[in-house]
Tab-separated table of C-alpha atoms and ligand atoms in Angstrom:
chain	number	residue	atom	x	y	z
A	1	UNK	CA	-9.429	27.602	-50.583
A	2	UNK	CA	-11.123	30.978	-50.375
A	3	UNK	CA	-14.332	32.030	-52.101
A	4	UNK	CA	-13.464	35.257	-53.911
A	5	UNK	CA	-15.927	38.134	-54.340
A	6	UNK	CA	-15.765	37.455	-58.082
A	7	UNK	CA	-18.512	35.416	-59.641
A	8	UNK	CA	-18.624	33.858	-63.126
A	9	UNK	CA	-21.835	34.465	-65.058
A	10	UNK	CA	-22.721	32.164	-67.930
A	11	UNK	CA	-25.176	33.657	-70.391
A	12	UNK	CA	-26.729	31.953	-73.429
A	13	UNK	CA	-27.339	33.389	-76.895
A	14	UNK	CA	-30.580	31.382	-77.115
A	15	UNK	CA	-32.099	33.477	-74.331
A	16	UNK	CA	-31.821	30.737	-71.666
A	17	UNK	CA	-31.459	32.317	-68.219
A	18	UNK	CA	-27.887	33.227	-67.168
A	19	UNK	CA	-26.313	31.225	-64.389
A	20	UNK	CA	-23.790	32.403	-61.793
A	21	UNK	CA	-20.919	30.341	-60.408
A	22	UNK	CA	-18.594	31.007	-57.446
A	23	UNK	CA	-14.894	31.571	-58.137
A	24	UNK	CA	-12.380	30.199	-55.657
A	25	UNK	CA	-8.838	31.433	-55.083
A	26	UNK	CA	-5.971	29.125	-54.134
A	27	UNK	CA	-2.890	30.270	-52.242
A	28	UNK	CA	-1.151	30.593	-55.626
A	29	UNK	CA	-1.975	29.739	-59.236
A	30	UNK	CA	-5.130	30.096	-61.361
A	31	UNK	CA	-8.521	30.682	-59.719
A	32	UNK	CA	-11.205	28.048	-60.343
A	33	UNK	CA	-14.858	28.370	-61.318
A	34	UNK	CA	-17.019	25.957	-59.324
A	35	UNK	CA	-19.322	24.444	-61.966
A	36	UNK	CA	-20.709	21.617	-59.861
A	37	UNK	CA	-24.209	23.040	-60.149
A	38	UNK	CA	-23.945	23.665	-63.929
A	39	UNK	CA	-25.837	20.553	-65.044
A	40	UNK	CA	-28.561	20.935	-62.410
A	41	UNK	CA	-28.903	24.611	-63.341
A	42	UNK	CA	-28.699	24.398	-67.146
A	43	UNK	CA	-29.056	20.748	-68.223
A	44	UNK	CA	-25.692	21.183	-69.934
A	45	UNK	CA	-22.240	19.633	-69.313
A	46	UNK	CA	-18.860	21.241	-69.816
A	47	UNK	CA	-16.737	19.617	-72.547
A	48	UNK	CA	-13.011	19.254	-71.828
A	49	UNK	CA	-11.352	16.124	-73.337
A	50	UNK	CA	-7.855	15.759	-71.858
A	51	UNK	CA	-8.894	18.108	-69.033
A	52	UNK	CA	-7.033	21.086	-70.559
A	53	UNK	CA	-8.977	23.565	-68.386
A	54	UNK	CA	-10.265	21.395	-65.549
A	55	UNK	CA	-9.208	21.259	-61.896
A	56	UNK	CA	-10.211	17.845	-60.552
A	57	UNK	CA	-9.582	18.607	-56.882
A	58	UNK	CA	-8.050	21.013	-54.423
A	59	UNK	CA	-4.588	20.003	-53.222
A	60	UNK	CA	-1.780	21.319	-51.026
A	61	UNK	CA	0.935	18.886	-52.098
A	62	UNK	CA	2.658	20.038	-55.314
A	63	UNK	CA	2.528	23.318	-57.197
A	64	UNK	CA	3.737	23.790	-60.787
A	65	UNK	CA	4.044	27.121	-62.568
A	66	UNK	CA	4.255	26.031	-66.216
A	67	UNK	CA	5.057	29.499	-67.570
A	68	UNK	CA	7.886	30.137	-65.122
A	69	UNK	CA	9.104	26.531	-65.112
A	70	UNK	CA	8.728	26.194	-61.346
A	71	UNK	CA	7.982	23.077	-59.259
A	72	UNK	CA	7.489	23.003	-55.480
A	73	UNK	CA	6.727	20.108	-53.122
A	74	UNK	CA	4.721	21.528	-50.186
A	75	UNK	CA	6.146	24.977	-51.033
A	76	UNK	CA	9.795	23.913	-51.239
A	77	UNK	CA	11.433	24.534	-54.682
A	78	UNK	CA	12.638	21.346	-56.344
A	79	UNK	CA	16.072	22.947	-56.911
A	80	UNK	CA	16.548	23.264	-53.140
A	81	UNK	CA	15.173	19.838	-52.267
A	82	UNK	CA	17.475	18.210	-54.856
A	83	UNK	CA	20.483	19.720	-53.075
A	84	UNK	CA	19.481	20.062	-49.393
A	85	UNK	CA	17.329	16.967	-48.848
A	86	UNK	CA	17.333	13.300	-49.797
A	87	UNK	CA	14.538	11.087	-51.118
A	88	UNK	CA	13.492	9.841	-47.671
A	89	UNK	CA	13.149	13.427	-46.432
A	90	UNK	CA	11.164	14.258	-49.576
A	91	UNK	CA	8.880	11.255	-48.944
A	92	UNK	CA	8.274	12.429	-45.381
A	93	UNK	CA	7.575	15.961	-46.675
A	94	UNK	CA	5.095	14.823	-49.352
A	95	UNK	CA	3.296	12.553	-46.901
A	96	UNK	CA	3.212	14.824	-43.839
A	97	UNK	CA	3.484	18.351	-45.242
A	98	UNK	CA	6.695	19.283	-43.404
A	99	UNK	CA	10.362	18.324	-43.730
A	100	UNK	CA	11.475	15.985	-40.916
A	101	UNK	CA	13.978	16.957	-38.232
A	102	UNK	CA	16.752	14.497	-37.407
A	103	UNK	CA	14.700	12.415	-34.964
A	104	UNK	CA	11.653	12.295	-37.264
A	105	UNK	CA	13.824	11.363	-40.240
A	106	UNK	CA	15.597	8.548	-38.388
A	107	UNK	CA	12.295	7.119	-37.173
A	108	UNK	CA	10.776	7.290	-40.685
A	109	UNK	CA	13.843	5.730	-42.330
A	110	UNK	CA	13.937	2.941	-39.717
A	111	UNK	CA	10.254	2.175	-40.307
A	112	UNK	CA	10.640	2.105	-44.086
A	113	UNK	CA	13.822	0.012	-43.835
A	114	UNK	CA	12.070	-2.592	-41.705
A	115	UNK	CA	9.405	-3.066	-44.421
A	116	UNK	CA	11.674	-3.494	-47.454
A	117	UNK	CA	11.337	-7.292	-47.603
A	118	UNK	CA	8.381	-8.759	-49.507
A	119	UNK	CA	6.490	-11.900	-48.462
A	120	UNK	CA	8.601	-14.917	-49.429
A	121	UNK	CA	5.773	-16.202	-51.641
A	122	UNK	CA	5.904	-13.067	-53.794
A	123	UNK	CA	8.792	-14.640	-55.711
A	124	UNK	CA	6.446	-17.245	-57.183
A	125	UNK	CA	4.544	-14.541	-59.121
A	126	UNK	CA	7.710	-13.760	-61.076
A	127	UNK	CA	8.027	-17.323	-62.355
A	128	UNK	CA	4.805	-16.946	-64.320
A	129	UNK	CA	6.322	-14.189	-66.464
A	130	UNK	CA	8.569	-14.747	-69.487
A	131	UNK	CA	12.129	-13.637	-68.738
A	132	UNK	CA	11.755	-10.919	-71.402
A	133	UNK	CA	8.477	-9.598	-69.991
A	134	UNK	CA	8.467	-5.787	-69.819
A	135	UNK	CA	9.208	-4.836	-66.179
A	136	UNK	CA	6.130	-2.592	-66.106
A	137	UNK	CA	3.905	-5.616	-66.769
A	138	UNK	CA	5.638	-7.388	-63.864
A	139	UNK	CA	5.163	-4.358	-61.591
A	140	UNK	CA	1.476	-3.923	-62.451
A	141	UNK	CA	0.998	-7.598	-61.539
A	142	UNK	CA	3.138	-7.847	-58.418
A	143	UNK	CA	2.108	-4.507	-56.873
A	144	UNK	CA	-1.547	-5.379	-57.370
A	145	UNK	CA	-0.813	-8.798	-55.839
A	146	UNK	CA	0.542	-7.160	-52.655
A	147	UNK	CA	-3.121	-6.603	-51.680
A	148	UNK	CA	-3.460	-10.373	-51.271
A	149	UNK	CA	-0.839	-10.396	-48.500
A	150	UNK	CA	-1.918	-7.420	-46.429
A	151	UNK	CA	-5.550	-7.877	-45.458
A	152	UNK	CA	-4.679	-6.058	-42.223
A	153	UNK	CA	-4.161	-2.723	-43.997
A	154	UNK	CA	-6.853	-2.502	-46.652
A	155	UNK	CA	-9.440	-0.470	-44.744
A	156	UNK	CA	-9.004	2.917	-46.422
A	157	UNK	CA	-11.135	4.644	-43.783
A	158	UNK	CA	-8.656	3.729	-41.042
A	159	UNK	CA	-5.832	6.325	-41.024
A	160	UNK	CA	-3.509	3.866	-39.265
A	161	UNK	CA	-4.067	1.245	-41.976
A	162	UNK	CA	-3.544	3.891	-44.672
A	163	UNK	CA	-0.249	4.790	-42.997
A	164	UNK	CA	1.041	1.205	-42.860
A	165	UNK	CA	0.033	0.651	-46.507
A	166	UNK	CA	1.946	3.804	-47.444
A	167	UNK	CA	5.072	2.576	-45.654
A	168	UNK	CA	4.763	-0.890	-47.206
A	169	UNK	CA	4.447	0.532	-50.716
A	170	UNK	CA	7.328	3.017	-50.340
A	171	UNK	CA	9.521	0.292	-48.834
A	172	UNK	CA	8.696	-2.571	-51.186
A	173	UNK	CA	8.717	-0.841	-54.557
A	174	UNK	CA	12.564	-0.882	-54.807
A	175	UNK	CA	12.589	-4.556	-53.823
A	176	UNK	CA	10.007	-5.436	-56.509
A	177	UNK	CA	11.716	-3.311	-59.192
A	178	UNK	CA	15.072	-4.952	-58.423
A	179	UNK	CA	13.417	-8.415	-58.412
A	180	UNK	CA	11.930	-7.700	-61.848
A	181	UNK	CA	15.427	-6.843	-63.093
A	182	UNK	CA	17.108	-9.874	-61.489
A	183	UNK	CA	14.392	-12.144	-62.898
A	184	UNK	CA	14.988	-10.763	-66.402
A	185	UNK	CA	18.707	-11.452	-65.978
A	186	UNK	CA	18.269	-14.968	-64.613
A	187	UNK	CA	20.163	-13.899	-61.497
A	188	UNK	CA	19.153	-14.665	-57.897
A	189	UNK	CA	17.001	-12.128	-56.076
A	190	UNK	CA	19.003	-10.054	-53.596
A	191	UNK	CA	17.438	-9.493	-50.174
A	192	UNK	CA	17.414	-5.880	-48.921
A	193	UNK	CA	19.942	-4.927	-46.242
A	194	UNK	CA	18.937	-2.902	-43.151
A	195	UNK	CA	22.341	-1.262	-42.865
A	196	UNK	CA	22.048	0.527	-46.243
A	197	UNK	CA	20.231	3.738	-47.197
A	198	UNK	CA	17.105	3.509	-49.348
A	199	UNK	CA	18.931	4.250	-52.602
A	200	UNK	CA	22.070	2.277	-51.741
A	201	UNK	CA	19.855	-0.688	-50.852
A	202	UNK	CA	18.218	-0.474	-54.260
A	203	UNK	CA	21.543	-0.277	-56.110
A	204	UNK	CA	22.775	-3.355	-54.223
A	205	UNK	CA	19.565	-5.317	-54.906
A	206	UNK	CA	19.990	-4.397	-58.573
A	207	UNK	CA	23.681	-4.886	-59.176
A	208	UNK	CA	24.895	-6.985	-56.244
A	209	UNK	CA	25.101	-10.783	-56.246
A	210	UNK	CA	25.472	-13.440	-53.539
A	211	UNK	CA	29.030	-14.281	-54.655
A	212	UNK	CA	30.717	-11.069	-53.570
A	213	UNK	CA	30.350	-7.959	-51.439
A	214	UNK	CA	28.660	-5.091	-53.319
A	215	UNK	CA	30.721	-1.891	-53.210
A	216	UNK	CA	28.466	1.152	-52.809
A	217	UNK	CA	29.480	4.133	-54.998
A	218	UNK	CA	28.220	7.191	-53.116
A	219	UNK	CA	28.189	9.430	-56.219
A	220	UNK	CA	25.996	6.988	-58.128
A	221	UNK	CA	23.757	6.435	-55.085
A	222	UNK	CA	23.334	10.192	-54.681
A	223	UNK	CA	22.509	10.476	-58.396
A	224	UNK	CA	19.815	7.805	-58.096
A	225	UNK	CA	18.464	9.486	-54.968
A	226	UNK	CA	18.190	12.770	-56.876
A	227	UNK	CA	16.401	11.030	-59.760
A	228	UNK	CA	13.867	9.731	-57.219
A	229	UNK	CA	13.378	13.220	-55.713
A	230	UNK	CA	12.812	14.766	-59.156
A	231	UNK	CA	10.175	12.164	-60.076
A	232	UNK	CA	8.408	11.972	-56.704
A	233	UNK	CA	5.269	13.997	-57.441
A	234	UNK	CA	3.860	16.286	-60.100
A	235	UNK	CA	0.373	17.604	-59.304
A	236	UNK	CA	-2.567	15.971	-61.159
A	237	UNK	CA	-0.698	14.231	-64.023
A	238	UNK	CA	-2.296	11.307	-65.849
A	239	UNK	CA	-1.098	8.528	-63.510
A	240	UNK	CA	-1.872	10.514	-60.350
A	241	UNK	CA	-5.346	11.255	-61.693
A	242	UNK	CA	-5.681	7.508	-62.383
A	243	UNK	CA	-4.756	6.715	-58.774
A	244	UNK	CA	-7.239	9.309	-57.496
A	245	UNK	CA	-10.015	8.001	-59.738
A	246	UNK	CA	-9.348	4.395	-58.717
A	247	UNK	CA	-9.220	5.475	-55.077
A	248	UNK	CA	-12.502	7.393	-55.391
A	249	UNK	CA	-14.288	4.049	-55.766
A	250	UNK	CA	-12.849	2.857	-52.438
A	251	UNK	CA	-10.339	0.475	-54.043
A	252	UNK	CA	-7.472	-0.555	-51.768
A	253	UNK	CA	-4.139	1.342	-52.008
A	254	UNK	CA	-2.247	-1.526	-53.665
A	255	UNK	CA	-4.859	-1.728	-56.451
A	256	UNK	CA	-4.761	2.073	-56.870
A	257	UNK	CA	-0.966	2.168	-57.159
A	258	UNK	CA	-1.059	-0.735	-59.647
A	259	UNK	CA	-3.498	1.366	-61.728
A	260	UNK	CA	-1.090	4.301	-61.553
A	261	UNK	CA	1.774	2.084	-62.740
A	262	UNK	CA	-0.329	0.928	-65.686
A	263	UNK	CA	-1.055	4.524	-66.724
A	264	UNK	CA	2.543	5.689	-66.231
A	265	UNK	CA	3.679	2.981	-68.688
A	266	UNK	CA	2.401	4.959	-71.691
A	267	UNK	CA	5.070	6.608	-73.930
A	268	UNK	CA	3.261	9.969	-73.705
A	269	UNK	CA	3.775	9.848	-69.920
A	270	UNK	CA	6.304	7.897	-67.858
A	271	UNK	CA	7.267	5.695	-70.784
A	272	UNK	CA	8.822	8.757	-72.479
A	273	UNK	CA	12.217	8.246	-70.815
A	274	UNK	CA	12.516	4.796	-72.401
A	275	UNK	CA	11.220	6.212	-75.712
A	276	UNK	CA	13.641	9.183	-75.535
A	277	UNK	CA	16.677	6.946	-75.176
A	278	UNK	CA	15.469	4.645	-77.948
A	279	UNK	CA	15.001	7.784	-80.089
A	280	UNK	CA	18.562	8.977	-79.383
A	281	UNK	CA	19.920	5.551	-80.312
A	282	UNK	CA	17.892	5.580	-83.548
A	283	UNK	CA	19.170	9.068	-84.462
A	284	UNK	CA	22.642	7.695	-83.826
A	285	UNK	CA	24.740	10.724	-84.691
A	286	UNK	CA	24.615	14.530	-84.739
A	287	UNK	CA	24.641	14.425	-88.560
A	288	UNK	CA	21.242	12.698	-88.550
A	289	UNK	CA	19.562	15.337	-86.365
A	290	UNK	CA	18.333	17.663	-89.173
A	291	UNK	CA	16.594	14.806	-91.022
A	292	UNK	CA	15.004	13.597	-87.776
A	293	UNK	CA	13.763	17.090	-86.909
A	294	UNK	CA	12.186	17.319	-90.389
A	295	UNK	CA	10.398	14.000	-89.717
A	296	UNK	CA	9.060	15.367	-86.413
A	297	UNK	CA	7.723	18.480	-88.145
A	298	UNK	CA	6.072	16.421	-90.881
A	299	UNK	CA	2.402	16.177	-89.837
A	300	UNK	CA	2.062	12.959	-91.824
A	301	UNK	CA	4.600	11.245	-89.629
A	302	UNK	CA	3.692	10.271	-86.073
A	303	UNK	CA	7.266	10.923	-84.993
A	304	UNK	CA	7.566	13.064	-81.864
A	305	UNK	CA	10.651	14.445	-80.150
A	306	UNK	CA	10.386	12.207	-77.078
A	307	UNK	CA	11.344	13.933	-73.848
A	308	UNK	CA	10.127	17.250	-75.255
A	309	UNK	CA	6.909	19.129	-74.581
A	310	UNK	CA	4.591	19.115	-71.613
A	311	UNK	CA	0.924	19.827	-70.891
A	312	UNK	CA	1.827	22.278	-68.137
A	313	UNK	CA	5.412	23.455	-68.692
A	314	UNK	CA	5.567	26.039	-71.481
A	315	UNK	CA	9.107	26.763	-70.351
A	316	UNK	CA	12.018	24.550	-69.297
A	317	UNK	CA	10.928	21.701	-66.997
A	318	UNK	CA	13.037	22.538	-63.899
A	319	UNK	CA	13.611	18.814	-63.447
A	320	UNK	CA	15.227	18.612	-66.910
A	321	UNK	CA	17.861	21.166	-65.902
A	322	UNK	CA	18.634	19.258	-62.682
A	323	UNK	CA	18.656	15.968	-64.580
A	324	UNK	CA	21.154	17.414	-67.075
A	325	UNK	CA	23.424	18.449	-64.183
A	326	UNK	CA	23.118	14.958	-62.665
A	327	UNK	CA	23.945	13.496	-66.059
A	328	UNK	CA	27.140	15.494	-66.207
A	329	UNK	CA	28.164	14.550	-62.619
A	330	UNK	CA	27.594	10.824	-63.180
A	331	UNK	CA	29.305	10.727	-66.576
A	332	UNK	CA	32.282	12.610	-65.099
A	333	UNK	CA	32.425	10.204	-62.134
A	334	UNK	CA	32.449	7.289	-64.559
A	335	UNK	CA	34.896	8.916	-66.977
A	336	UNK	CA	32.202	8.947	-69.681
A	337	UNK	CA	32.225	12.720	-70.350
A	338	UNK	CA	32.395	11.913	-74.036
A	339	UNK	CA	29.312	9.704	-73.848
A	340	UNK	CA	27.989	9.982	-77.429
A	341	UNK	CA	24.336	9.859	-76.346
A	342	UNK	CA	24.820	12.753	-73.906
A	343	UNK	CA	26.550	14.825	-76.563
A	344	UNK	CA	23.836	13.907	-79.066
A	345	UNK	CA	21.105	14.887	-76.570
A	346	UNK	CA	22.690	18.257	-75.844
A	347	UNK	CA	23.083	18.962	-79.574
A	348	UNK	CA	19.481	17.896	-80.246
A	349	UNK	CA	18.289	20.155	-77.424
A	350	UNK	CA	20.283	23.090	-78.814
A	351	UNK	CA	18.938	22.621	-82.351
A	352	UNK	CA	15.320	22.114	-81.197
A	353	UNK	CA	15.406	25.203	-78.950
A	354	UNK	CA	16.434	27.287	-81.955
A	355	UNK	CA	13.841	25.825	-84.311
A	356	UNK	CA	10.634	27.835	-84.827
A	357	UNK	CA	8.499	24.667	-84.798
A	358	UNK	CA	9.441	23.898	-81.173
A	359	UNK	CA	9.771	27.521	-80.038
A	360	UNK	CA	6.333	28.496	-81.395
A	361	UNK	CA	4.766	25.505	-79.653
A	362	UNK	CA	6.702	26.152	-76.433
A	363	UNK	CA	8.209	22.692	-76.538
A	364	UNK	CA	11.099	22.352	-74.093
A	365	UNK	CA	12.946	19.338	-72.681
A	366	UNK	CA	11.006	17.661	-69.888
A	367	UNK	CA	12.169	15.391	-67.081
A	368	UNK	CA	12.340	12.412	-69.429
A	369	UNK	CA	14.808	13.878	-71.903
A	370	UNK	CA	17.948	13.369	-69.840
A	371	UNK	CA	16.796	10.811	-67.282
A	372	UNK	CA	17.419	7.931	-69.689
A	373	UNK	CA	21.031	8.915	-70.267
A	374	UNK	CA	21.859	9.146	-66.570
A	375	UNK	CA	20.008	5.898	-65.815
A	376	UNK	CA	21.941	4.177	-68.621
A	377	UNK	CA	25.187	5.461	-67.105
A	378	UNK	CA	24.071	3.987	-63.744
A	379	UNK	CA	23.745	0.613	-65.490
A	380	UNK	CA	19.943	0.567	-65.472
A	381	UNK	CA	18.538	-1.112	-68.613
A	382	UNK	CA	16.257	0.981	-70.863
A	383	UNK	CA	13.262	-1.263	-70.213
A	384	UNK	CA	13.510	-0.514	-66.475
A	385	UNK	CA	13.545	3.318	-66.771
A	386	UNK	CA	9.788	3.633	-66.308
A	387	UNK	CA	9.950	1.157	-63.428
A	388	UNK	CA	12.353	3.544	-61.689
A	389	UNK	CA	9.922	6.386	-62.431
A	390	UNK	CA	7.118	4.299	-60.837
A	391	UNK	CA	9.320	3.581	-57.809
A	392	UNK	CA	9.861	7.330	-57.339
A	393	UNK	CA	6.267	8.372	-58.070
A	394	UNK	CA	4.784	5.868	-55.605
A	395	UNK	CA	5.226	8.410	-52.795
A	396	UNK	CA	3.445	11.096	-54.817
A	397	UNK	CA	0.599	8.753	-55.721
A	398	UNK	CA	0.176	7.751	-52.064
A	399	UNK	CA	0.286	11.342	-50.801
A	400	UNK	CA	-2.327	12.393	-53.377
A	401	UNK	CA	-4.452	9.296	-52.642
A	402	UNK	CA	-4.324	10.032	-48.908
A	403	UNK	CA	-5.314	13.653	-49.531
A	404	UNK	CA	-8.252	12.545	-51.661
A	405	UNK	CA	-9.515	10.040	-49.055
A	406	UNK	CA	-9.378	12.743	-46.375
A	407	UNK	CA	-11.054	15.417	-48.563
A	408	UNK	CA	-14.729	15.872	-47.563
A	409	UNK	CA	-15.435	17.286	-51.038
A	410	UNK	CA	-14.359	14.121	-52.858
A	411	UNK	CA	-16.988	11.766	-54.348
A	412	UNK	CA	-16.602	8.839	-56.720
A	413	UNK	CA	-15.262	10.239	-59.995
A	414	UNK	CA	-17.841	9.775	-62.741
A	415	UNK	CA	-17.474	12.110	-65.777
A	416	UNK	CA	-20.308	12.430	-68.347
A	417	UNK	CA	-20.048	12.728	-72.168
A	418	UNK	CA	-21.273	14.389	-75.332
A	419	UNK	CA	-23.130	11.498	-76.993
A	420	UNK	CA	-22.684	11.508	-80.775
A	421	UNK	CA	-23.732	7.916	-81.471
A	422	UNK	CA	-26.886	6.416	-82.988
A	423	UNK	CA	-30.261	7.414	-81.562
A	424	UNK	CA	-32.580	4.626	-80.350
A	425	UNK	CA	-33.504	1.960	-82.963
A	426	UNK	CA	-35.074	-1.555	-82.959
A	427	UNK	CA	-33.125	-4.796	-83.127
A	428	UNK	CA	-34.117	-6.767	-86.265
A	429	UNK	CA	-34.052	-10.576	-85.963
A	430	UNK	CA	-30.842	-12.080	-87.379
A	431	UNK	CA	-32.478	-13.363	-90.616
A	432	UNK	CA	-33.718	-9.812	-91.352
A	433	UNK	CA	-30.311	-8.085	-90.900
B	1	LIG	C1	5.635	13.244	-68.261
B	1	LIG	O1	1.654	15.702	-66.747
B	1	LIG	C2	2.780	15.574	-66.159
B	1	LIG	O2	3.109	16.270	-65.248
B	1	LIG	C3	3.634	14.417	-66.671
B	1	LIG	C4	5.040	14.305	-66.078
B	1	LIG	C5	5.000	13.908	-64.617
B	1	LIG	O3	5.975	14.156	-63.915
B	1	LIG	O4	3.991	13.221	-64.219
B	1	LIG	O5	5.710	15.538	-66.212
B	1	LIG	C6	5.839	13.228	-66.786
B	1	LIG	O6	4.786	12.525	-68.734
B	1	LIG	C7	6.421	14.209	-69.093
B	1	LIG	C8	6.011	14.193	-70.608
B	1	LIG	C9	6.704	12.990	-71.257
B	1	LIG	N1	6.193	12.781	-72.600
B	1	LIG	C10	6.962	12.996	-73.693
B	1	LIG	O7	8.095	13.497	-73.657
B	1	LIG	C11	6.337	12.524	-74.989
B	1	LIG	C12	6.497	13.628	-76.050
B	1	LIG	N2	5.659	14.755	-75.622
B	1	LIG	C13	4.334	14.848	-76.255
B	1	LIG	O8	3.688	13.604	-76.408
B	1	LIG	C14	3.494	15.964	-75.605
B	1	LIG	O9	4.300	17.075	-75.505
B	1	LIG	C15	2.825	15.720	-74.276
B	1	LIG	C16	1.985	14.499	-74.271
B	1	LIG	C17	3.834	15.627	-73.183
B	1	LIG	C18	1.921	16.933	-74.008
B	1	LIG	O10	0.958	16.925	-74.980
B	1	LIG	P1	-0.236	18.041	-75.028
B	1	LIG	O11	-0.147	18.944	-73.859
B	1	LIG	O12	-1.503	17.313	-75.282
B	1	LIG	O13	0.188	18.921	-76.240
B	1	LIG	P2	-0.183	18.601	-77.728
B	1	LIG	O14	0.045	17.144	-78.014
B	1	LIG	O15	-1.524	19.182	-78.012
B	1	LIG	O16	0.962	19.421	-78.512
B	1	LIG	C19	0.786	20.758	-78.918
B	1	LIG	C20	1.495	20.844	-80.263
B	1	LIG	C21	0.982	19.832	-81.276
B	1	LIG	O17	1.281	20.368	-82.579
B	1	LIG	P3	0.061	21.140	-83.393
B	1	LIG	O18	-1.079	20.117	-83.439
B	1	LIG	O19	-0.250	22.350	-82.568
B	1	LIG	O20	0.673	21.430	-84.735
B	1	LIG	O21	2.893	20.527	-80.094
B	1	LIG	C22	3.190	19.318	-80.818
B	1	LIG	C23	1.872	18.629	-81.110
B	1	LIG	O22	1.977	17.849	-82.286
B	1	LIG	N3	4.038	18.525	-79.932
B	1	LIG	C24	5.147	17.898	-80.327
B	1	LIG	C25	5.663	17.312	-79.168
B	1	LIG	N4	4.876	17.579	-78.119
B	1	LIG	C26	3.855	18.326	-78.606
B	1	LIG	N5	5.714	17.793	-81.556
B	1	LIG	C27	6.859	17.065	-81.590
B	1	LIG	N6	7.452	16.474	-80.510
B	1	LIG	C28	6.868	16.583	-79.298
B	1	LIG	N7	7.433	15.998	-78.236
């Protein structure tokens, strides 16, 4: 980042001396004011719950322009990656900063493929869960447990160990997500196959069984692969910030990714795709949309239009447009063009985008609005939607974690607070309280 000639001067109405701060320019996007010396210089903190105006780091991985509705991984527009690259190429790009050539891609894919199996004892963790356990609880547990098998790659200061942990996590997430699904179904776990692509391998581990050959449907595999590309990274979102904060303490990569999975689970974040589909099912028909919209606008109700709105996008989430296209392709492939949920979603989108409440608040569909419909069409159960999101986002979390570890500016994250509690007081003995 470059220090610009501009400076920010903070002056105080109570006559306290003004303080100057450097302003840095990125390659694109908003400048930042470096306030690291604010407390030392003024005895005051900034106050920014939810980090609405706070840059937590400098990064060269993903850029989002919320006003234009643009998303780029290492400078490449998501619209182009979704068409001209696959998820493995996108993983290589996010990790290494450049798209792979043929040789580099083959080597990367071979390495990932050879790490898709999990330790045979991992299966015993699943038996402790109820069959109806939410898959995200299973993933938080099993991904965190991976640390107990890989003591040879926990030293975060060793780039080689960081690299092998990255490969292990990218490779094993599909296996663990599919195992969580098979466990919930009471079906046998399917071992990965080294002759299948990353996404085809996942579809077979999910929907195959030992009693017959699994027939790969290339259209559905490509649709899943695109879903993974669209969810791979997204700048400093809540779960990525969780991974960075966990990593700033020196925690091992498996623990950090487990923390990211836990954060992603929330309905305001990665859990929105599950919530959006549940919402569509509850609305049920186009006739019920007006009453639902009125509920959303009623401040006394906590009802939100799930899959709508975004902290950064104040325009269409470019991923939502691509997800809608993927929806259409998959439903057409499956002869489900008249899927009632898809029609309901498109009608709901049309009504919301013409309603002043949503327009005035710049609420547009986000990645989660359509992803549930296309995942349903692929046969993925609603409860597993966020698990698929976690599987895709693992590469983004790892790339951001790696960048943080290598950043000389990074220290352990430790925010302060505005204390509004009780001032000091004496403890009275119990019989006097
Ligand atoms: C993801 O950060 C990322 O990049 C996340 C993500 C990624 O890839 O990592 O993009 C993935 O998490 C996408 C977002 C998925 N979440 C949802 O779809 C849940 C529904 N959306 C809302 O919860 C909300 O829009 C958030 C959480 C996404 C954003 O919330 P903000 O930025 O804190 O905005 P806000 O809650 O302050 O909303 C501003 C106004 C409020 O109304 P007023 O108080 O001004 O009257 O808009 C309203 C909100 O009530 N509003 C909504 C709404 N979202 C915001 N009203 C109805 N339905 C909604 N969905």
